[in-house]
Amino acid sequence: MTVERRQQILEEASALFAEGGYDGTSIRGIAKACGITEAAIYRHFSSKAHLYEEVIRAKAAQHDIPGILEAQDAGGTMEETLRAVAFSVLDLAKTDPQLMRLMTSNSMDSGPVGPILFREIRLPFIDYLAGKLQRRMDAGDIRPVDPLITARCFVGMVMDCALCTGVWKKLNDQRFQASDVVCNNVPIFARGLQPADAIGPPGHSGSLS
């Protein structure tokens, strides 16, 4: 029963944190949703911050982002790697809209919220891509860049598309999906990583290995 109770608390807390944000959600409200006392929650979690952290860790474990990225890794061009990372982010957004609401409502909150979201959800994508960029640089396939900064910028771009899908649905009387934005931007990003001597004159379509 203890395991089931803990899981119930995590599920109810996840829904409430996604709806009201970290600051707008109380232990009292979570206890009410669970039909238990606040003291019962504190038997499992030492504080609201601890409960929030465990909600995000449970989400991260559920999706196993590093495992998914490694499983889909079949080499290919840098553009193909960027595209694979991008669509992994979009797949995450599609399969777990509650997680996206957690990120939308909580990423800019104070306290422990931003760092745990970054560490558990964004960082696996960033670390994976930064490693790929470093290996491509070592092989001389791309121009010298800071792999961590570059990976953070790329993942941030894609995550913004995933979080702002509603905004992209209608723009300048044209309907856009997040995937449309990613498909447009990935080749541009990949081309910017090419060594200068591989880009060629305007209109030249080089292939980034």
PDB file of C-alpha atoms in Angstrom:
ATOM      1  CA  MET A   1       0.000   0.000   0.000  1.00  0.00           C
ATOM      2  CA  THR A   2       2.892   2.372   0.722  1.00  0.00           C
ATOM      3  CA  VAL A   3       4.192   2.083  -2.857  1.00  0.00           C
ATOM      4  CA  GLU A   4       0.702   2.600  -4.260  1.00  0.00           C
ATOM      5  CA  ARG A   5       0.137   5.632  -2.030  1.00  0.00           C
ATOM      6  CA  ARG A   6       3.440   7.186  -3.075  1.00  0.00           C
ATOM      7  CA  GLN A   7       2.561   6.665  -6.740  1.00  0.00           C
ATOM      8  CA  GLN A   8      -0.858   8.233  -6.206  1.00  0.00           C
ATOM      9  CA  ILE A   9       0.738  11.286  -4.615  1.00  0.00           C
ATOM     10  CA  LEU A  10       3.175  11.624  -7.526  1.00  0.00           C
ATOM     11  CA  GLU A  11       0.391  11.386 -10.095  1.00  0.00           C
ATOM     12  CA  GLU A  12      -1.880  13.900  -8.384  1.00  0.00           C
ATOM     13  CA  ALA A  13       1.014  16.262  -7.698  1.00  0.00           C
ATOM     14  CA  SER A  14       2.129  16.055 -11.325  1.00  0.00           C
ATOM     15  CA  ALA A  15      -1.314  17.092 -12.541  1.00  0.00           C
ATOM     16  CA  LEU A  16      -1.580  19.945 -10.064  1.00  0.00           C
ATOM     17  CA  PHE A  17       1.956  21.241 -10.661  1.00  0.00           C
ATOM     18  CA  ALA A  18       1.261  21.186 -14.414  1.00  0.00           C
ATOM     19  CA  GLU A  19      -1.960  23.149 -13.941  1.00  0.00           C
ATOM     20  CA  GLY A  20      -1.002  25.644 -11.268  1.00  0.00           C
ATOM     21  CA  GLY A  21       2.791  25.829 -11.387  1.00  0.00           C
ATOM     22  CA  TYR A  22       5.100  25.182  -8.459  1.00  0.00           C
ATOM     23  CA  ASP A  23       4.249  28.348  -6.545  1.00  0.00           C
ATOM     24  CA  GLY A  24       0.531  27.960  -7.219  1.00  0.00           C
ATOM     25  CA  THR A  25       0.327  24.401  -5.901  1.00  0.00           C
ATOM     26  CA  SER A  26       0.137  23.572  -2.196  1.00  0.00           C
ATOM     27  CA  ILE A  27       0.685  20.425  -0.205  1.00  0.00           C
ATOM     28  CA  ARG A  28      -2.818  20.960   1.155  1.00  0.00           C
ATOM     29  CA  GLY A  29      -4.243  20.907  -2.369  1.00  0.00           C
ATOM     30  CA  ILE A  30      -2.308  17.768  -3.267  1.00  0.00           C
ATOM     31  CA  ALA A  31      -3.484  16.055  -0.081  1.00  0.00           C
ATOM     32  CA  LYS A  32      -7.083  16.973  -0.867  1.00  0.00           C
ATOM     33  CA  ALA A  33      -6.774  15.577  -4.401  1.00  0.00           C
ATOM     34  CA  CYS A  34      -5.407  12.331  -2.956  1.00  0.00           C
ATOM     35  CA  GLY A  35      -8.030  12.132  -0.224  1.00  0.00           C
ATOM     36  CA  ILE A  36      -5.381  11.985   2.493  1.00  0.00           C
ATOM     37  CA  THR A  37      -3.887  14.275   5.125  1.00  0.00           C
ATOM     38  CA  GLU A  38      -0.898  16.562   4.625  1.00  0.00           C
ATOM     39  CA  ALA A  39       0.927  14.474   7.237  1.00  0.00           C
ATOM     40  CA  ALA A  40       0.516  11.427   5.011  1.00  0.00           C
ATOM     41  CA  ILE A  41       2.331  13.233   2.191  1.00  0.00           C
ATOM     42  CA  TYR A  42       5.171  14.228   4.497  1.00  0.00           C
ATOM     43  CA  ARG A  43       5.672  10.558   5.374  1.00  0.00           C
ATOM     44  CA  HIS A  44       6.796  10.070   1.769  1.00  0.00           C
ATOM     45  CA  PHE A  45       8.295  13.461   0.855  1.00  0.00           C
ATOM     46  CA  SER A  46      10.136  15.843   3.160  1.00  0.00           C
ATOM     47  CA  SER A  47       8.891  19.051   1.484  1.00  0.00           C
ATOM     48  CA  LYS A  48       7.043  20.425  -1.518  1.00  0.00           C
ATOM     49  CA  ALA A  49      10.392  20.912  -3.249  1.00  0.00           C
ATOM     50  CA  HIS A  50      11.288  17.262  -2.633  1.00  0.00           C
ATOM     51  CA  LEU A  51       7.906  16.151  -3.989  1.00  0.00           C
ATOM     52  CA  TYR A  52       8.337  18.306  -7.088  1.00  0.00           C
ATOM     53  CA  GLU A  53      11.804  16.908  -7.716  1.00  0.00           C
ATOM     54  CA  GLU A  54      10.472  13.368  -7.456  1.00  0.00           C
ATOM     55  CA  VAL A  55       7.665  14.181  -9.901  1.00  0.00           C
ATOM     56  CA  ILE A  56      10.204  15.334 -12.486  1.00  0.00           C
ATOM     57  CA  ARG A  57      12.552  12.414 -11.810  1.00  0.00           C
ATOM     58  CA  ALA A  58       9.649  10.009 -12.288  1.00  0.00           C
ATOM     59  CA  LYS A  59       8.829  11.671 -15.603  1.00  0.00           C
ATOM     60  CA  ALA A  60      12.456  11.473 -16.724  1.00  0.00           C
ATOM     61  CA  ALA A  61      12.715   7.798 -15.745  1.00  0.00           C
ATOM     62  CA  GLN A  62       9.480   7.043 -17.564  1.00  0.00           C
ATOM     63  CA  HIS A  63      10.847   8.404 -20.837  1.00  0.00           C
ATOM     64  CA  ASP A  64      14.515   7.310 -20.510  1.00  0.00           C
ATOM     65  CA  ILE A  65      15.738  10.087 -22.792  1.00  0.00           C
ATOM     66  CA  PRO A  66      19.410   8.943 -22.876  1.00  0.00           C
ATOM     67  CA  GLY A  67      18.340   5.400 -23.732  1.00  0.00           C
ATOM     68  CA  ILE A  68      16.081   6.554 -26.552  1.00  0.00           C
ATOM     69  CA  LEU A  69      18.795   8.759 -28.041  1.00  0.00           C
ATOM     70  CA  GLU A  70      21.403   6.008 -27.929  1.00  0.00           C
ATOM     71  CA  ALA A  71      18.999   3.446 -29.396  1.00  0.00           C
ATOM     72  CA  GLN A  72      18.254   5.597 -32.420  1.00  0.00           C
ATOM     73  CA  ASP A  73      21.931   6.437 -33.032  1.00  0.00           C
ATOM     74  CA  ALA A  74      22.892   4.908 -36.366  1.00  0.00           C
ATOM     75  CA  GLY A  75      25.571   7.338 -37.450  1.00  0.00           C
ATOM     76  CA  GLY A  76      24.739   9.289 -40.592  1.00  0.00           C
ATOM     77  CA  THR A  77      25.315  12.940 -41.349  1.00  0.00           C
ATOM     78  CA  MET A  78      25.362  15.773 -38.868  1.00  0.00           C
ATOM     79  CA  GLU A  79      22.066  16.967 -40.300  1.00  0.00           C
ATOM     80  CA  GLU A  80      20.559  13.529 -39.671  1.00  0.00           C
ATOM     81  CA  THR A  81      21.801  13.634 -36.077  1.00  0.00           C
ATOM     82  CA  LEU A  82      20.261  17.065 -35.540  1.00  0.00           C
ATOM     83  CA  ARG A  83      17.012  15.903 -37.077  1.00  0.00           C
ATOM     84  CA  ALA A  84      16.938  12.798 -34.853  1.00  0.00           C
ATOM     85  CA  VAL A  85      17.472  14.893 -31.715  1.00  0.00           C
ATOM     86  CA  ALA A  86      14.821  17.377 -32.818  1.00  0.00           C
ATOM     87  CA  PHE A  87      12.184  14.760 -33.471  1.00  0.00           C
ATOM     88  CA  SER A  88      12.995  13.020 -30.194  1.00  0.00           C
ATOM     89  CA  VAL A  89      12.093  16.279 -28.436  1.00  0.00           C
ATOM     90  CA  LEU A  90       8.885  16.582 -30.459  1.00  0.00           C
ATOM     91  CA  ASP A  91       7.976  12.954 -29.768  1.00  0.00           C
ATOM     92  CA  LEU A  92       8.400  13.634 -26.052  1.00  0.00           C
ATOM     93  CA  ALA A  93       6.077  16.621 -26.322  1.00  0.00           C
ATOM     94  CA  LYS A  94       3.510  14.589 -28.237  1.00  0.00           C
ATOM     95  CA  THR A  95       3.510  11.571 -25.922  1.00  0.00           C
ATOM     96  CA  ASP A  96       3.530  13.531 -22.653  1.00  0.00           C
ATOM     97  CA  PRO A  97       1.633  16.828 -22.929  1.00  0.00           C
ATOM     98  CA  GLN A  98       1.493  16.981 -19.132  1.00  0.00           C
ATOM     99  CA  LEU A  99       5.284  17.190 -19.028  1.00  0.00           C
ATOM    100  CA  MET A 100       5.154  20.035 -21.535  1.00  0.00           C
ATOM    101  CA  ARG A 101       2.663  21.854 -19.305  1.00  0.00           C
ATOM    102  CA  LEU A 102       4.999  21.311 -16.361  1.00  0.00           C
ATOM    103  CA  MET A 103       7.820  22.872 -18.334  1.00  0.00           C
ATOM    104  CA  THR A 104       5.696  25.748 -19.615  1.00  0.00           C
ATOM    105  CA  SER A 105       4.258  26.658 -16.221  1.00  0.00           C
ATOM    106  CA  ASN A 106       7.328  25.964 -14.097  1.00  0.00           C
ATOM    107  CA  SER A 107      10.541  26.582 -16.043  1.00  0.00           C
ATOM    108  CA  MET A 108      10.761  30.243 -15.017  1.00  0.00           C
ATOM    109  CA  ASP A 109       9.690  29.743 -11.402  1.00  0.00           C
ATOM    110  CA  SER A 110      12.073  30.381  -8.545  1.00  0.00           C
ATOM    111  CA  GLY A 111      13.575  27.864  -6.174  1.00  0.00           C
ATOM    112  CA  PRO A 112      14.339  24.306  -7.243  1.00  0.00           C
ATOM    113  CA  VAL A 113      11.987  24.249 -10.223  1.00  0.00           C
ATOM    114  CA  GLY A 114      14.126  25.506 -13.097  1.00  0.00           C
ATOM    115  CA  PRO A 115      17.287  23.524 -12.264  1.00  0.00           C
ATOM    116  CA  ILE A 116      15.532  20.162 -11.827  1.00  0.00           C
ATOM    117  CA  LEU A 117      13.631  20.576 -15.107  1.00  0.00           C
ATOM    118  CA  PHE A 118      16.830  21.541 -16.903  1.00  0.00           C
ATOM    119  CA  ARG A 119      18.881  18.737 -15.384  1.00  0.00           C
ATOM    120  CA  GLU A 120      16.377  15.913 -15.824  1.00  0.00           C
ATOM    121  CA  ILE A 121      14.654  16.829 -19.109  1.00  0.00           C
ATOM    122  CA  ARG A 122      16.773  19.203 -21.202  1.00  0.00           C
ATOM    123  CA  LEU A 123      20.285  18.156 -20.205  1.00  0.00           C
ATOM    124  CA  PRO A 124      20.144  14.575 -21.582  1.00  0.00           C
ATOM    125  CA  PHE A 125      19.424  15.980 -25.061  1.00  0.00           C
ATOM    126  CA  ILE A 126      22.156  18.599 -24.667  1.00  0.00           C
ATOM    127  CA  ASP A 127      24.793  16.162 -23.403  1.00  0.00           C
ATOM    128  CA  TYR A 128      24.050  13.694 -26.190  1.00  0.00           C
ATOM    129  CA  LEU A 129      24.285  16.326 -28.918  1.00  0.00           C
ATOM    130  CA  ALA A 130      27.364  17.973 -27.389  1.00  0.00           C
ATOM    131  CA  GLY A 131      29.136  14.610 -27.485  1.00  0.00           C
ATOM    132  CA  LYS A 132      28.215  14.171 -31.135  1.00  0.00           C
ATOM    133  CA  LEU A 133      29.465  17.641 -31.986  1.00  0.00           C
ATOM    134  CA  GLN A 134      32.757  17.032 -30.183  1.00  0.00           C
ATOM    135  CA  ARG A 135      33.376  13.810 -32.105  1.00  0.00           C
ATOM    136  CA  ARG A 136      32.572  15.522 -35.410  1.00  0.00           C
ATOM    137  CA  MET A 137      34.998  18.315 -34.547  1.00  0.00           C
ATOM    138  CA  ASP A 138      37.717  15.846 -33.600  1.00  0.00           C
ATOM    139  CA  ALA A 139      37.242  14.188 -36.985  1.00  0.00           C
ATOM    140  CA  GLY A 140      37.414  17.530 -38.786  1.00  0.00           C
ATOM    141  CA  ASP A 141      33.880  17.172 -40.142  1.00  0.00           C
ATOM    142  CA  ILE A 142      32.561  20.445 -38.707  1.00  0.00           C
ATOM    143  CA  ARG A 143      34.020  23.828 -37.915  1.00  0.00           C
ATOM    144  CA  PRO A 144      35.334  24.502 -34.382  1.00  0.00           C
ATOM    145  CA  VAL A 145      32.487  25.438 -32.047  1.00  0.00           C
ATOM    146  CA  ASP A 146      31.769  25.236 -28.352  1.00  0.00           C
ATOM    147  CA  PRO A 147      29.840  21.949 -28.360  1.00  0.00           C
ATOM    148  CA  LEU A 148      27.943  22.625 -25.142  1.00  0.00           C
ATOM    149  CA  ILE A 149      26.793  26.108 -26.147  1.00  0.00           C
ATOM    150  CA  THR A 150      25.870  24.901 -29.634  1.00  0.00           C
ATOM    151  CA  ALA A 151      23.928  21.947 -28.256  1.00  0.00           C
ATOM    152  CA  ARG A 152      22.118  24.147 -25.728  1.00  0.00           C
ATOM    153  CA  CYS A 153      21.112  26.601 -28.463  1.00  0.00           C
ATOM    154  CA  PHE A 154      19.833  23.851 -30.752  1.00  0.00           C
ATOM    155  CA  VAL A 155      17.912  21.981 -28.068  1.00  0.00           C
ATOM    156  CA  GLY A 156      16.525  25.272 -26.791  1.00  0.00           C
ATOM    157  CA  MET A 157      15.260  26.134 -30.281  1.00  0.00           C
ATOM    158  CA  VAL A 158      13.517  22.791 -30.661  1.00  0.00           C
ATOM    159  CA  MET A 159      12.147  22.818 -27.121  1.00  0.00           C
ATOM    160  CA  ASP A 160      10.700  26.270 -27.758  1.00  0.00           C
ATOM    161  CA  CYS A 161       8.932  24.883 -30.838  1.00  0.00           C
ATOM    162  CA  ALA A 162       7.590  21.974 -28.783  1.00  0.00           C
ATOM    163  CA  LEU A 163       6.375  24.237 -25.972  1.00  0.00           C
ATOM    164  CA  CYS A 164       4.830  26.803 -28.319  1.00  0.00           C
ATOM    165  CA  THR A 165       2.957  24.474 -30.668  1.00  0.00           C
ATOM    166  CA  GLY A 166      -0.244  26.425 -30.097  1.00  0.00           C
ATOM    167  CA  VAL A 167       1.411  29.639 -31.250  1.00  0.00           C
ATOM    168  CA  TRP A 168       2.663  28.002 -34.435  1.00  0.00           C
ATOM    169  CA  LYS A 169      -0.763  26.645 -35.394  1.00  0.00           C
ATOM    170  CA  LYS A 170      -1.663  29.863 -37.110  1.00  0.00           C
ATOM    171  CA  LEU A 171       0.867  32.432 -38.312  1.00  0.00           C
ATOM    172  CA  ASN A 172       0.373  34.861 -41.187  1.00  0.00           C
ATOM    173  CA  ASP A 173      -2.752  32.955 -42.278  1.00  0.00           C
ATOM    174  CA  GLN A 174      -0.693  29.775 -42.672  1.00  0.00           C
ATOM    175  CA  ARG A 175      -0.928  26.762 -40.405  1.00  0.00           C
ATOM    176  CA  PHE A 176       2.334  25.541 -38.921  1.00  0.00           C
ATOM    177  CA  GLN A 177       3.232  22.540 -36.792  1.00  0.00           C
ATOM    178  CA  ALA A 178       6.347  22.381 -34.632  1.00  0.00           C
ATOM    179  CA  SER A 179       7.710  19.766 -37.034  1.00  0.00           C
ATOM    180  CA  ASP A 180       7.436  22.263 -39.927  1.00  0.00           C
ATOM    181  CA  VAL A 181       9.601  24.729 -38.044  1.00  0.00           C
ATOM    182  CA  VAL A 182      12.160  22.042 -37.172  1.00  0.00           C
ATOM    183  CA  CYS A 183      12.340  20.748 -40.756  1.00  0.00           C
ATOM    184  CA  ASN A 184      12.942  24.296 -41.950  1.00  0.00           C
ATOM    185  CA  ASN A 185      15.623  25.124 -39.366  1.00  0.00           C
ATOM    186  CA  VAL A 186      17.632  21.897 -39.098  1.00  0.00           C
ATOM    187  CA  PRO A 187      19.286  22.215 -42.557  1.00  0.00           C
ATOM    188  CA  ILE A 188      20.141  25.850 -41.828  1.00  0.00           C
ATOM    189  CA  PHE A 189      21.705  24.911 -38.486  1.00  0.00           C
ATOM    190  CA  ALA A 190      23.600  22.001 -40.056  1.00  0.00           C
ATOM    191  CA  ARG A 191      24.942  24.192 -42.867  1.00  0.00           C
ATOM    192  CA  GLY A 192      26.243  26.663 -40.316  1.00  0.00           C
ATOM    193  CA  LEU A 193      28.379  23.908 -38.807  1.00  0.00           C
ATOM    194  CA  GLN A 194      30.106  23.064 -42.069  1.00  0.00           C
ATOM    195  CA  PRO A 195      33.777  23.959 -42.452  1.00  0.00           C
ATOM    196  CA  ALA A 196      34.165  27.157 -44.454  1.00  0.00           C
ATOM    197  CA  ASP A 197      35.771  25.344 -47.412  1.00  0.00           C
ATOM    198  CA  ALA A 198      32.823  22.923 -47.602  1.00  0.00           C
ATOM    199  CA  ILE A 199      30.057  25.493 -47.869  1.00  0.00           C
ATOM    200  CA  GLY A 200      30.773  26.674 -51.393  1.00  0.00           C
ATOM    201  CA  PRO A 201      29.277  29.642 -53.206  1.00  0.00           C
ATOM    202  CA  PRO A 202      25.686  30.855 -52.712  1.00  0.00           C
ATOM    203  CA  GLY A 203      23.193  28.364 -54.064  1.00  0.00           C
ATOM    204  CA  HIS A 204      25.606  25.454 -53.533  1.00  0.00           C
ATOM    205  CA  SER A 205      24.080  22.614 -51.529  1.00  0.00           C
ATOM    206  CA  GLY A 206      26.894  20.922 -49.648  1.00  0.00           C
ATOM    207  CA  SER A 207      26.503  17.661 -47.756  1.00  0.00           C
ATOM    208  CA  LEU A 208      27.585  17.658 -44.114  1.00  0.00           C
ATOM    209  CA  SER A 209      29.032  14.277 -43.271  1.00  0.00           C
TER     210      SER A 209
END
